[in-house]
Coordinates of C-alpha atoms in Angstrom, one line a residue:
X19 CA -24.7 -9.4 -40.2
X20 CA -24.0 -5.6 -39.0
X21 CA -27.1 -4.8 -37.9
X22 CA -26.8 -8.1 -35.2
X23 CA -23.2 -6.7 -34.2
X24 CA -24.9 -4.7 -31.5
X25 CA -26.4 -7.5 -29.9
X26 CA -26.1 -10.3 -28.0
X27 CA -26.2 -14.0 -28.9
X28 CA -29.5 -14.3 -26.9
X29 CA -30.6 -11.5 -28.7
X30 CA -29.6 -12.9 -31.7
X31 CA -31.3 -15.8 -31.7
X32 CA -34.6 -14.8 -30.0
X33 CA -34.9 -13.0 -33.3
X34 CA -33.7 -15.4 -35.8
X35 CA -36.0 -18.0 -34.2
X36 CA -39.0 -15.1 -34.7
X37 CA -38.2 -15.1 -38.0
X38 CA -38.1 -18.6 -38.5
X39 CA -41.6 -18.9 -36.4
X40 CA -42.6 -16.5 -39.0
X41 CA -41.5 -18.3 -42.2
X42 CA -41.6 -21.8 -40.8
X43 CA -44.8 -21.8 -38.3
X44 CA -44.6 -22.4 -34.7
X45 CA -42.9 -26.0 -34.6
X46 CA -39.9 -23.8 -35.5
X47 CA -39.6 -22.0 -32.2
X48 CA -39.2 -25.3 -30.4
X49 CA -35.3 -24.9 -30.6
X50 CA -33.1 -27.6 -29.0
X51 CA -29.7 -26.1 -29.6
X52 CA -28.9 -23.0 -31.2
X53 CA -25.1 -22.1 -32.2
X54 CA -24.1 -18.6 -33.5
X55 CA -21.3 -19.1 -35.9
X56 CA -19.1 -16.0 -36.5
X57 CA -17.1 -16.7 -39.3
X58 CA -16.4 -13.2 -40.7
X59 CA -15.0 -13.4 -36.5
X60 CA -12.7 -16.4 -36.9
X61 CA -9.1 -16.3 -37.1
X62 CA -8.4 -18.1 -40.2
X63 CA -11.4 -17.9 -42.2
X64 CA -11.7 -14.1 -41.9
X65 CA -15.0 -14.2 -43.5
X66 CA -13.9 -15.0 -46.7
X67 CA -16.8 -15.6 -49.2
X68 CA -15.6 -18.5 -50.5
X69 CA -13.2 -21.9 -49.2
X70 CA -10.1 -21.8 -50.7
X71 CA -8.2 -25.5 -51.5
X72 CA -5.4 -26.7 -52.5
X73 CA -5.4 -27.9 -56.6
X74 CA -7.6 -31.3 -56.7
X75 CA -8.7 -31.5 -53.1
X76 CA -12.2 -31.0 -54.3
X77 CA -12.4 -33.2 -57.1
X78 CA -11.2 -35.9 -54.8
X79 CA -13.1 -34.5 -51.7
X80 CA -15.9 -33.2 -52.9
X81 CA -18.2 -36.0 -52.4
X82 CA -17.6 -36.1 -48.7
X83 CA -19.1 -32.4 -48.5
X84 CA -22.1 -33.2 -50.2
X85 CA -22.8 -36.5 -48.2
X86 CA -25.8 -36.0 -46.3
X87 CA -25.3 -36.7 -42.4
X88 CA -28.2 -38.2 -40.1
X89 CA -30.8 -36.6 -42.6
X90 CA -28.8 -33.4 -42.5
X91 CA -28.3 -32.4 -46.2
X92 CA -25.6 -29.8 -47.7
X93 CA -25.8 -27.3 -50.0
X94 CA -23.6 -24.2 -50.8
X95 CA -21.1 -23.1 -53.1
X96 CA -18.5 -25.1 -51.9
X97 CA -20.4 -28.3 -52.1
X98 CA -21.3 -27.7 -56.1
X99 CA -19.2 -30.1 -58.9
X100 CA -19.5 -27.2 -61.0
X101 CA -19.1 -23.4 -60.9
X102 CA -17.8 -23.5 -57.2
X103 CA -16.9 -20.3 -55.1
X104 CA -20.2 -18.7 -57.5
X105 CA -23.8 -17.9 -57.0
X106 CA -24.3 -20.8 -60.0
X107 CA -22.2 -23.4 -58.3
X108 CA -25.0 -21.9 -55.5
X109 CA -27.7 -22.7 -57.2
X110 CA -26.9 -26.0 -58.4
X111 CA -26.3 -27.5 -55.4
X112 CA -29.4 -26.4 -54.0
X113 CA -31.2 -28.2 -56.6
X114 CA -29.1 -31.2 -55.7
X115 CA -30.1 -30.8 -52.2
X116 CA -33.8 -30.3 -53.2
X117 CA -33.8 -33.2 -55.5
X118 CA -32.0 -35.5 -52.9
X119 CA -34.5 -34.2 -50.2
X120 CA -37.3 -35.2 -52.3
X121 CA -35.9 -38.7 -52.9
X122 CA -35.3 -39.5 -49.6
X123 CA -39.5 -38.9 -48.7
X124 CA -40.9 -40.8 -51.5

């Protein structure tokens, strides 16, 4: 993220959307709405690598983060039932997310 300090959020996503022209192909640079989320910026997050909660507010929450939204699925380490907050609890629920993904085409 230092290296897109110096620049501007036009600048910023002109070249995130080259790069995602570049992984993705060029149905990738037909961007609708583009939002550049700061959150080592924000006043209360600070960056922090992780969320922090309360005792139990995941185990009862939980499922709400990893609901998936219009077709919009979630993955991270906060949305993992195990090993969350770590690059396993990471990779977990990206496999969720790939599995569920998969699911929902077939």
């Amino acid at each position: 993220m230092r290296a897109l300090d110096k620049l501007s959020p036009e600048e910023c996503q002109r070249l995130i959307v080259a790069d995602n022209v570049r992984y993705f192909g060029s149905k990738a640079a037909n961007v609708t709405e583009f939002v550049l989320q700061r959150w080592d910026l924000e006043e209360w997050s600070r960056g922090g690598p992780v969320a922090i909660t309360p005792p139990n507010v995941l185990k009862e929450n939980g499922h709400a983060l990893r609901t998936p939204v219009d077709g919009i699925h979630f993955a991270g380490t906060e949305t993992s039932e195990y090993w969350t907050g770590y690059m396993e609890g990471a990779i977990r629920s990206g496999v969720r997310v790939a599995k569920e993904i998969l699911r929902a085409k077939i």
